[in-house]
Coordinates of C-alpha atoms and ligand atoms in Angstrom, one line a residue:
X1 CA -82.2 -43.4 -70.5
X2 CA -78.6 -45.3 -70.3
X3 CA -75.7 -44.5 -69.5
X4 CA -72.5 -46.0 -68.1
X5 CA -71.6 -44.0 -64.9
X6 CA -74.8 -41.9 -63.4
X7 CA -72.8 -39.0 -61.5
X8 CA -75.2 -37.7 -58.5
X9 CA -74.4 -34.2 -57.4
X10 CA -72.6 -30.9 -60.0
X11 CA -70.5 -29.7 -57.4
X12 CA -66.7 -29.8 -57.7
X13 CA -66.5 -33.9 -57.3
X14 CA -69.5 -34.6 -59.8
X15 CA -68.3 -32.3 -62.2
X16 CA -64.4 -33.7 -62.2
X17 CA -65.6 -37.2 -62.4
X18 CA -67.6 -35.9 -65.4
X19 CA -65.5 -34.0 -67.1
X20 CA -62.6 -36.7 -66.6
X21 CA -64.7 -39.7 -67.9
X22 CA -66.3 -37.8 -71.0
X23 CA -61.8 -37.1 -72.0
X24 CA -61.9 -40.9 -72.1
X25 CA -64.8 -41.3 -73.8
X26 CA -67.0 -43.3 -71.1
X27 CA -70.6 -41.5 -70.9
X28 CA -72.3 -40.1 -68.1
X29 CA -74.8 -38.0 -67.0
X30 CA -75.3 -35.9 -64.1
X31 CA -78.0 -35.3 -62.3
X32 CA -78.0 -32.1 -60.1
X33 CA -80.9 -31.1 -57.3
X34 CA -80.0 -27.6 -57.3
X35 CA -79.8 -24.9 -60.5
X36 CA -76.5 -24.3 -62.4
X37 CA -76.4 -20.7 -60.9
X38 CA -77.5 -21.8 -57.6
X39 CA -74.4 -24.0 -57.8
X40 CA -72.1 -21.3 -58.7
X41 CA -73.2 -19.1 -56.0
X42 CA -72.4 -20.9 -53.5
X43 CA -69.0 -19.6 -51.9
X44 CA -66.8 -21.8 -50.5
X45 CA -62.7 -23.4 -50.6
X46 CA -59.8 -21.7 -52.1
X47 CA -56.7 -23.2 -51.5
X48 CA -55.7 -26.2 -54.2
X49 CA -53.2 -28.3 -53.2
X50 CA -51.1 -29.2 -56.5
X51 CA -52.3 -32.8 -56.6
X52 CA -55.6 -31.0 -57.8
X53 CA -54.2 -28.8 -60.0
X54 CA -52.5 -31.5 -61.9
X55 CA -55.7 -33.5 -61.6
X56 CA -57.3 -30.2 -63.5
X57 CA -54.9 -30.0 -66.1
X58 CA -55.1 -33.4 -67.2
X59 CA -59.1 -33.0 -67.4
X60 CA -58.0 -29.8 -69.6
X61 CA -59.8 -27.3 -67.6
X62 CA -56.9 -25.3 -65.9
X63 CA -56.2 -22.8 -68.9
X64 CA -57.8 -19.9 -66.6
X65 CA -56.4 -21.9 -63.2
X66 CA -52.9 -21.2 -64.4
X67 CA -53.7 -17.7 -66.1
X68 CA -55.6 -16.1 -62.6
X69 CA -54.6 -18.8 -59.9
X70 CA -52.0 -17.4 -57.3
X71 CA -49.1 -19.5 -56.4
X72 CA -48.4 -19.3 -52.7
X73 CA -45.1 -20.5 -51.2
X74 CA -45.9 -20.2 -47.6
X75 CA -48.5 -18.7 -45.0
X76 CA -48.6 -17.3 -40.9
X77 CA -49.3 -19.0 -38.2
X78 CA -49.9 -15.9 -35.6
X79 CA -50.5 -16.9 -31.4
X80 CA -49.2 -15.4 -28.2
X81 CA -48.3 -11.8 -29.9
X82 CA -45.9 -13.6 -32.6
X83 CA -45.9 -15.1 -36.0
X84 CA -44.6 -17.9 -37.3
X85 CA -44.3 -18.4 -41.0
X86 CA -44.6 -21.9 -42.6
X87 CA -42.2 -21.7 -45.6
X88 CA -44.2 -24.3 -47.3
X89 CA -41.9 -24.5 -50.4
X90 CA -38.4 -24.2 -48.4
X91 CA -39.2 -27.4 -46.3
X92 CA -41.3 -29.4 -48.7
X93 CA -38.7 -29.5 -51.8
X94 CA -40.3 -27.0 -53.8
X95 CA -43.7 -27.4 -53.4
X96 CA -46.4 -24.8 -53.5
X97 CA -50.6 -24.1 -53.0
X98 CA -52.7 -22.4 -55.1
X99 CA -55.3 -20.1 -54.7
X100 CA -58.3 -20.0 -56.7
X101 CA -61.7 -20.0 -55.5
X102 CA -63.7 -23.4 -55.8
X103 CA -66.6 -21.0 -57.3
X104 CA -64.1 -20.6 -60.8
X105 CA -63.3 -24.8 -60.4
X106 CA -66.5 -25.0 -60.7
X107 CA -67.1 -22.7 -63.7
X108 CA -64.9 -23.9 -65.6
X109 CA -65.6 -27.4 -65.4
X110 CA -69.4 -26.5 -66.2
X111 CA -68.2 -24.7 -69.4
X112 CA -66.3 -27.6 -70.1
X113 CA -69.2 -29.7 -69.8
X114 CA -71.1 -27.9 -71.7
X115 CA -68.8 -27.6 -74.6
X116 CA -68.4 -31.4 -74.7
X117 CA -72.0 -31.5 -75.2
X118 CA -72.1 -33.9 -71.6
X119 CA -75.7 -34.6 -70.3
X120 CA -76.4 -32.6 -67.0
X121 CA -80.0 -32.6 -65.5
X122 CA -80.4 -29.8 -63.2
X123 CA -83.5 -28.9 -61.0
X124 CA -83.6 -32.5 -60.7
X125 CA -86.4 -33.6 -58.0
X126 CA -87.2 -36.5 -56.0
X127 CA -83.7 -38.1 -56.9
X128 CA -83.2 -41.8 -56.0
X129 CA -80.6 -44.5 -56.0
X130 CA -82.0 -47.9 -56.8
X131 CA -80.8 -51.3 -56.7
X132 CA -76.9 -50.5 -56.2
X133 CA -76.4 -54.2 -54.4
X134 CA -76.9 -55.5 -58.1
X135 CA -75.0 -55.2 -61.6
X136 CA -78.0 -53.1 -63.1
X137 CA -78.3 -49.9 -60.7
X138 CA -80.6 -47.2 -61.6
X139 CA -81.3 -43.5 -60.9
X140 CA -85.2 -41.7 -60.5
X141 CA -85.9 -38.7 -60.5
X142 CA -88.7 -36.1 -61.8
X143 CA -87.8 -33.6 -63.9
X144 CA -90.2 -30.6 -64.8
X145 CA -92.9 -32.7 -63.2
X146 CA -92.3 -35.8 -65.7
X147 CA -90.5 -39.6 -63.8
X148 CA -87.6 -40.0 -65.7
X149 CA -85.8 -43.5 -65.1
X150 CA -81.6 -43.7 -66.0
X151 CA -80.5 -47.2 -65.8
X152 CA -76.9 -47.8 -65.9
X153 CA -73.1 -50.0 -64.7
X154 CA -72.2 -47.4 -61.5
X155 CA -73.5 -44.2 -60.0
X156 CA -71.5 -42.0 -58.4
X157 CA -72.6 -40.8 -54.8
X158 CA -71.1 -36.4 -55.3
X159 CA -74.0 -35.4 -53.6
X160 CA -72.2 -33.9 -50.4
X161 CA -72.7 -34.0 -46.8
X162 CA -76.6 -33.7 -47.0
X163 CA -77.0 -35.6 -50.0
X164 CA -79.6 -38.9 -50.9
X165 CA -76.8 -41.3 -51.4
X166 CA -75.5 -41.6 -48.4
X167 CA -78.9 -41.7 -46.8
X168 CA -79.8 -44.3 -49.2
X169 CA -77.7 -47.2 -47.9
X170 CA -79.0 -49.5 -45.2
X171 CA -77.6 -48.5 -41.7
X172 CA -76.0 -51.9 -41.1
X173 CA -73.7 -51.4 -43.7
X174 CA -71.2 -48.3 -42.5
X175 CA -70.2 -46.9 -40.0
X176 CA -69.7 -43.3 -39.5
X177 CA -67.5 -41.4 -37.2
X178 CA -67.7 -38.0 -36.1
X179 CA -67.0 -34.7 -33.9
X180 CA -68.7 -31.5 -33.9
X181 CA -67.1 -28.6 -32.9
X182 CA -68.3 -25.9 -30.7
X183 CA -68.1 -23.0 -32.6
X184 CA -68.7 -22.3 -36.3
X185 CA -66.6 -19.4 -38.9
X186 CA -68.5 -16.6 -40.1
X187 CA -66.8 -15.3 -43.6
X188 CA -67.0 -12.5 -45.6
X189 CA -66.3 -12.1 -49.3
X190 CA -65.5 -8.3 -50.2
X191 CA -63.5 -6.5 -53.3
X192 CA -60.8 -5.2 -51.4
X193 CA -57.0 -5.7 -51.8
X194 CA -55.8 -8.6 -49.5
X195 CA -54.0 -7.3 -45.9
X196 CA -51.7 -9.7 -46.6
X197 CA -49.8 -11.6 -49.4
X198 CA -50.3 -14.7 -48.0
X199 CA -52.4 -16.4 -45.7
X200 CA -52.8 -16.3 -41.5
X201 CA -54.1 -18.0 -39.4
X202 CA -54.5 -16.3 -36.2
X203 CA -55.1 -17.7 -33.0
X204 CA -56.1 -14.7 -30.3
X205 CA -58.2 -14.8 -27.2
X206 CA -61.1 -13.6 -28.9
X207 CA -61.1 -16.4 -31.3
X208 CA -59.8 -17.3 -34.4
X209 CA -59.7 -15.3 -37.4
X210 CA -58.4 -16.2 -41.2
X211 CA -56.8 -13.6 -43.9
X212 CA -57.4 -15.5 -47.2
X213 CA -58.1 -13.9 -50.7
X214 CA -59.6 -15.0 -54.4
X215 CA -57.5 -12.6 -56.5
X216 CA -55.1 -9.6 -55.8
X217 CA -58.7 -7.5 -56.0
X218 CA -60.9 -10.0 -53.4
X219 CA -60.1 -10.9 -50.0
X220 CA -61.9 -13.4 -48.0
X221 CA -62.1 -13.3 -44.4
X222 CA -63.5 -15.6 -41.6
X223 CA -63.7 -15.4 -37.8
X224 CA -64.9 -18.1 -35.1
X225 CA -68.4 -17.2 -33.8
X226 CA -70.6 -19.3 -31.1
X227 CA -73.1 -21.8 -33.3
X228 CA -76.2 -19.9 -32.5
X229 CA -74.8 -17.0 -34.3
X230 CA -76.8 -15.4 -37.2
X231 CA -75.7 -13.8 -40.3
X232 CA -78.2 -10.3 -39.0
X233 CA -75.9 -10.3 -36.0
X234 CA -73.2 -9.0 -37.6
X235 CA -73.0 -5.7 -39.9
X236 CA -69.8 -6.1 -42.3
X237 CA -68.6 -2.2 -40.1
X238 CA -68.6 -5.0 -36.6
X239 CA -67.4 -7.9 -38.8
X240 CA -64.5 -5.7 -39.5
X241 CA -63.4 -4.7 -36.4
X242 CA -63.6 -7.8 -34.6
X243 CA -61.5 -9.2 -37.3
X244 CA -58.9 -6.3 -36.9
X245 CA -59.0 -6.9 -33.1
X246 CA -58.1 -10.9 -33.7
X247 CA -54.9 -10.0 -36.0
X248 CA -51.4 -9.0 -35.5
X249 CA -51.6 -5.4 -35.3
X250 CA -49.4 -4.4 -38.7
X251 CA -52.1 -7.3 -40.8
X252 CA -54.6 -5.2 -39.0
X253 CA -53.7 -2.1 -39.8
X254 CA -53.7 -3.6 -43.7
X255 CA -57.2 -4.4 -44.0
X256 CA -59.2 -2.6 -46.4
X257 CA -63.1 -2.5 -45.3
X258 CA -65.3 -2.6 -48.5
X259 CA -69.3 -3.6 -48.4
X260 CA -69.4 -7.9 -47.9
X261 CA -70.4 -9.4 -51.7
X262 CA -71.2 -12.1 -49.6
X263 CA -71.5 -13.1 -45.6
X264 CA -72.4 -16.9 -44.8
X265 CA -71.9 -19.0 -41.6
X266 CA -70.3 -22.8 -41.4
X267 CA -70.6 -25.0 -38.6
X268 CA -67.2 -27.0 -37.9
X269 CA -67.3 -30.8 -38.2
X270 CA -65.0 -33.8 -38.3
X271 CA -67.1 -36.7 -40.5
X272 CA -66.1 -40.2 -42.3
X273 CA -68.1 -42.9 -43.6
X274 CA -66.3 -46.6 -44.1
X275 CA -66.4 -47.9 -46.4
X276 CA -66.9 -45.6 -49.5
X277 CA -68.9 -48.4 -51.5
X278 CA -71.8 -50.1 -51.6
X279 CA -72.4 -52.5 -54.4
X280 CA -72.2 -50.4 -57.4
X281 CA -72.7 -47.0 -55.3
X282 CA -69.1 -45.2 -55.3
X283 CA -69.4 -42.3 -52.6
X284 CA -67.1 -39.2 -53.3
X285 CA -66.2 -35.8 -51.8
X286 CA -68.3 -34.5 -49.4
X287 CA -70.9 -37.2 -49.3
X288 CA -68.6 -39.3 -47.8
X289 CA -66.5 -37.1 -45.1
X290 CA -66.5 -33.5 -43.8
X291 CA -63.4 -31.9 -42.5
X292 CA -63.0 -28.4 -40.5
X293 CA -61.9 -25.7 -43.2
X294 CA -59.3 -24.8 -41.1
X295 CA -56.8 -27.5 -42.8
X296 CA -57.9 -26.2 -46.0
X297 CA -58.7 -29.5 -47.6
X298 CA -62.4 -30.8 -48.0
X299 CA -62.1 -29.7 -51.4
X300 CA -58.5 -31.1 -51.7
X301 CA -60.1 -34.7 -50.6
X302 CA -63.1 -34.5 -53.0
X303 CA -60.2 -34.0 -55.7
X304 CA -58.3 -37.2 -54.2
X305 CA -61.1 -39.4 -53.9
X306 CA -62.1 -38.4 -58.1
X307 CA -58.6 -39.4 -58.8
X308 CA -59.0 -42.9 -57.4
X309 CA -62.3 -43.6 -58.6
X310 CA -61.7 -42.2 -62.0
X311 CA -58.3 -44.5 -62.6
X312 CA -60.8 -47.2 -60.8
X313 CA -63.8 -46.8 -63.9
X314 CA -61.2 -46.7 -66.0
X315 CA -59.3 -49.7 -65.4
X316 CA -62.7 -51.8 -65.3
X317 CA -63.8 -50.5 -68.8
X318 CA -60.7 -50.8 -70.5
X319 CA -58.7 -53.3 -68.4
X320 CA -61.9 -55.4 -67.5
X321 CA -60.3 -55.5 -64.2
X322 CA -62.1 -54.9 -60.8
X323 CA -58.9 -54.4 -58.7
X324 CA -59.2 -50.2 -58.2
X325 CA -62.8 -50.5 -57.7
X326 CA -62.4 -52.9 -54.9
X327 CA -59.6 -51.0 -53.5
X328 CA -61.5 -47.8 -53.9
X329 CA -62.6 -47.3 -50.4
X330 CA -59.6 -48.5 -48.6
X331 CA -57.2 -46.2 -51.1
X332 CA -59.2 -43.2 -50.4
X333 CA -59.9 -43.5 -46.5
X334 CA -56.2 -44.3 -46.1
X335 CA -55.4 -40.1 -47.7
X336 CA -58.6 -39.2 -46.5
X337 CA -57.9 -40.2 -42.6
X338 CA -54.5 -38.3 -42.4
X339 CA -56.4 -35.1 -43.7
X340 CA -58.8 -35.7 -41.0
X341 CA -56.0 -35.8 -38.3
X342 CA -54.6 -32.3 -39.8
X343 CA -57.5 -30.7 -39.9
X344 CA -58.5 -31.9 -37.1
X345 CA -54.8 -30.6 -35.1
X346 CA -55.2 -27.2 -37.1
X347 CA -58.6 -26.5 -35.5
X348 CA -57.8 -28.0 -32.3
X349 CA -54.3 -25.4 -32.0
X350 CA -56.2 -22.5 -33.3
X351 CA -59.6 -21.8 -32.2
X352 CA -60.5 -20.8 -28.7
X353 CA -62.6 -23.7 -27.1
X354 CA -65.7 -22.3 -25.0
X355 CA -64.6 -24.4 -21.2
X356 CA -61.0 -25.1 -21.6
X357 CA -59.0 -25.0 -18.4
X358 CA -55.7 -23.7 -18.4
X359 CA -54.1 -27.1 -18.7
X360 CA -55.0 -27.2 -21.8
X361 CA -55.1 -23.6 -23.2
X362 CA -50.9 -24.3 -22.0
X363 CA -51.5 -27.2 -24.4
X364 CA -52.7 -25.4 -27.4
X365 CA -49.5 -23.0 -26.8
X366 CA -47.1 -25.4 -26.5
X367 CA -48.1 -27.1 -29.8
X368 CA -47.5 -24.1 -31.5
X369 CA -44.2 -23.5 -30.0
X370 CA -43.2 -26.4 -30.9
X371 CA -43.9 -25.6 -34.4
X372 CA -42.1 -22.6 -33.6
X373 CA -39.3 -23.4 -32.5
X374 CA -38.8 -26.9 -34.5
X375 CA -38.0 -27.4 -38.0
X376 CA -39.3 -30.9 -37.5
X377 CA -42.6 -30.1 -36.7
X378 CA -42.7 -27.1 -38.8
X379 CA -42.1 -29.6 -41.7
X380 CA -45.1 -31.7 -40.9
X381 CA -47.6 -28.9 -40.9
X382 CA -45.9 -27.4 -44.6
X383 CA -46.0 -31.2 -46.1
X384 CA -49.7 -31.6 -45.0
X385 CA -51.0 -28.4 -46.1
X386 CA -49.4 -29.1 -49.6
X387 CA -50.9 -32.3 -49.7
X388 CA -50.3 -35.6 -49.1
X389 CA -49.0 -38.0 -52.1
X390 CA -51.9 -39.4 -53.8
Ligands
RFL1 P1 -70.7 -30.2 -52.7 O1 -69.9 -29.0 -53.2 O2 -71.5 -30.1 -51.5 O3 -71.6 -30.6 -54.0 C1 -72.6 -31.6 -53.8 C2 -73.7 -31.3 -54.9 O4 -74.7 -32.3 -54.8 C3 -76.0 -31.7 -54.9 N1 -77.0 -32.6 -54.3 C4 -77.8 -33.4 -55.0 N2 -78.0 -33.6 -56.3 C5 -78.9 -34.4 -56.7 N3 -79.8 -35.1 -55.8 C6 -79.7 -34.9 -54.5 N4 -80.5 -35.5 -53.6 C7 -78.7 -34.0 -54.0 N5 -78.3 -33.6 -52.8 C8 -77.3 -32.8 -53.0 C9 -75.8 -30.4 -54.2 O5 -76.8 -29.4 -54.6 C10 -74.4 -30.0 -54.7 O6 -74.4 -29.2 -55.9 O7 -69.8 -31.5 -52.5 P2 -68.4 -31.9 -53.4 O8 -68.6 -31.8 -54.8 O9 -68.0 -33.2 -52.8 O10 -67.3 -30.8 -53.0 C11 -66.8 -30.7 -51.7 C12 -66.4 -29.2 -51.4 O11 -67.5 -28.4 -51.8 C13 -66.0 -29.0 -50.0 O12 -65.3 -30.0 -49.5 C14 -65.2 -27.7 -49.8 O13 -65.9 -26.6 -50.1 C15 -64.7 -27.5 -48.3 N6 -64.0 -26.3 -48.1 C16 -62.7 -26.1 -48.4 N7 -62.0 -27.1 -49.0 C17 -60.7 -27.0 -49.4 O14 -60.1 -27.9 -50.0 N8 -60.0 -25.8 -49.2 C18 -60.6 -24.7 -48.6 O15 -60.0 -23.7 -48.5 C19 -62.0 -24.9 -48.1 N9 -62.6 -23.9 -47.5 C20 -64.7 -25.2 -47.4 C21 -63.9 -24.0 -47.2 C22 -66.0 -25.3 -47.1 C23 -66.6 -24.3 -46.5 N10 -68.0 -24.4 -46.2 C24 -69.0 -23.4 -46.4 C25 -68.5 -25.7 -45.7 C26 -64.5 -23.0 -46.6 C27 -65.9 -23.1 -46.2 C28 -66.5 -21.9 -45.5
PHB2 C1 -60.7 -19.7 -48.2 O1 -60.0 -18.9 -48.9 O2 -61.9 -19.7 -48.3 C2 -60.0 -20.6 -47.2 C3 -58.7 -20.6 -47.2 C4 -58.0 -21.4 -46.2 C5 -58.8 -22.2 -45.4 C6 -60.2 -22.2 -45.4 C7 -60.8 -21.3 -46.4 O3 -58.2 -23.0 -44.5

């Protein structure tokens, strides 16, 4: 098999780069370890920042974005007994989130594929990169116990955190850099109406908790639980009423319990790779960084990084140039480094870290003060959250 672009990995960055290079009529095929449904099941971001929804709209797959998506203009910071609202839209000129779960990205991008009649081979086993260091790369995998070979100019590494691309490169050539954070969030997916219209983000002495939602209908909440924690430790009735004893008590007295359609455990990590490419081997999304959700924007940088690789491809097959594909990397860790740093602040001002001292639980409530009480600072934390420029 040939194709131009080999996309490794049908989650949100795969499936963007797909549906974005079939528009301009450059073929690829994706190759995908995991089922379709598997892939849809998997419950995860849902806060787009409007760089992505712009990015969806111009691969035509935001019809039901813009029908079902909720536009939110500001969300709670709540600490110390208080809240603080970030009015997002007031101090950024007008601009806005918004929310719609990665799950429906996905969906729609997959029917979009689908109708375009684009190549996808799912349940794909034993997948391999091969000879990326030269101008004809290929991809291996076995598929329904037969070797299937796909030669082609570029593959494109979508594969997430845990994916072969990454792990395919020799060790001399990147360095990674990395935290891990000593506690993980616990969320729960349930139809019940949201306690709040907007998001908070609370910070208590039990631990952080999160009000977010999917739809006026679906709320999604997480709390901070030790790592070790497992999913049977917690009935939805005690996930509940720990989360009610982490909130202000009127967003408390708001929540609506309803059985969990869903109850899963993350483990927080800060995680970049430089560079971004190898040869012909682009890396994208999560196979190339990791981010704590509390910033709200691993998803956000998988969107960035398809941006710049897409114009990249597209500029070397229509342009014959190589400029965006050799600027790829250093394009895409310069946004993808200043999401790091505000992720990195949100979870450090929000979460309560097993073996602080004092000194520096004073710190953690002086940084939010400061938000507080400056407009300054208050604008720093609403123009990240909407999203850098691209
Ligand atoms: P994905 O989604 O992990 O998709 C990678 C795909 O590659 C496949 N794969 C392989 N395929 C072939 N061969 C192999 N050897 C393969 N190995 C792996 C996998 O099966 C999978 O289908 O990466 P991608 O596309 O880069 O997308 C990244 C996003 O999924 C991720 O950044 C976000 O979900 C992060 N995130 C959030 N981001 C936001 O922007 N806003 C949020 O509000 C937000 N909330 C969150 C989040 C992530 C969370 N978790 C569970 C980590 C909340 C949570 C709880
Ligand atoms: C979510 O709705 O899943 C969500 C929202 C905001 C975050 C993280 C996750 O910061």
């Amino acid at each position: 098999m040939r194709t131009q672009v080999a996309i490794i990995g049908a989650g949100p960055s795969g499936l963007l780069l797909g549906q974005l290079l079939t528009r301009q009529g450059i073929d690829n095929v994706i190759v995908e370890r995991r089922g379709g449904d598997h892939v849809l099941s998997r419950i995860r971001a849902g806060v787009l920042e409007q760089g992505m929804v712009d990015l969806l709209d111009e691969a035509g797959v935001s019809l039901r974005l813009h029908r079902e998506g909720i536009v939110h203009e500001g969300f709670t910071l709540a600490f110390a007994g208080r809240r603080h609202r970030i009015d997002m839209k007031g101090l950024t000129g007008g601009k806005t989130v918004t929310v719609y779960g990665q799950t429906e990205v996905t969906r729609d991008l997959m029917e979009a594929r689908q109708v375009a009649g684009a190549s996808t081979i799912y349940n794909a086993e034993n997948v391999a990169v091969r000879d990326f260091e030269s101008v004809s790369p290929r991809v291996s995998l076995t598929k329904d116990g037969m070797p299937t070979e796909i030669s082609c100019d570029f593959i494109a590494g979508c594969d997430g955190f845990h994916g072969v691309c990454r792990q395919s490169v020799p060790l001399h050539a990147f360095q990674e850099f990395q935290r891990s954070y000593p506690f993980g969030w616990l969320g729960l997916l349930a139809d019940v109406p949201a306690a709040s219209h907007e998001l908070v983000y609370a910070n208590d002495e039990r631990g952080f908790a999160l009000c977010s939602m999917r739809s006026t209908t679906r709320s999604r909440y997480y709390i901070q639980v030790p790592l070790e924690t497992k999913i049977e430790d917690w009935s939805d009735e005690q996930f509940f009423a720990e989360l009610r004893l982490r909130l202000p008590p009127d967003v408390a007295a708001n929540v609506t319990t309803g059985p969990s359609l869903e109850k899963s455990i993350a483990p927080l990590r800060s995680f970049v790779v430089e560079p971004m490419r190898f040869g012909q081997l682009f890396l994208a999304g999560d196979a190339a960084h990791i981010v704590p959700p509390t910033g709200a924007k691993g998803l956000n940088l998988a969107a960035s990084d398809i941006r710049y690789l897409f114009d990249a491809i597209v500029e070397f097959y229509l342009e014959k140039s190589t400029v965006g594909l050799d600027t790829y990397s250093t394009r895409a860790l310069a946004r993808i480094w200043k999401a790091e740093r505000f992720s990195w602040w949100m979870t450090s001002v929000l979460h309560k870290f097993p073996g602080n001292s004092p000194f520096d639980e004073r710190m953690q409530r002086a940084e939010l003060e400061y938000v507080e009480k400056s407009r300054a600072a208050s604008t720093v934390v609403a123009e990240n959250y909407v999203g850098l420029p691209y």
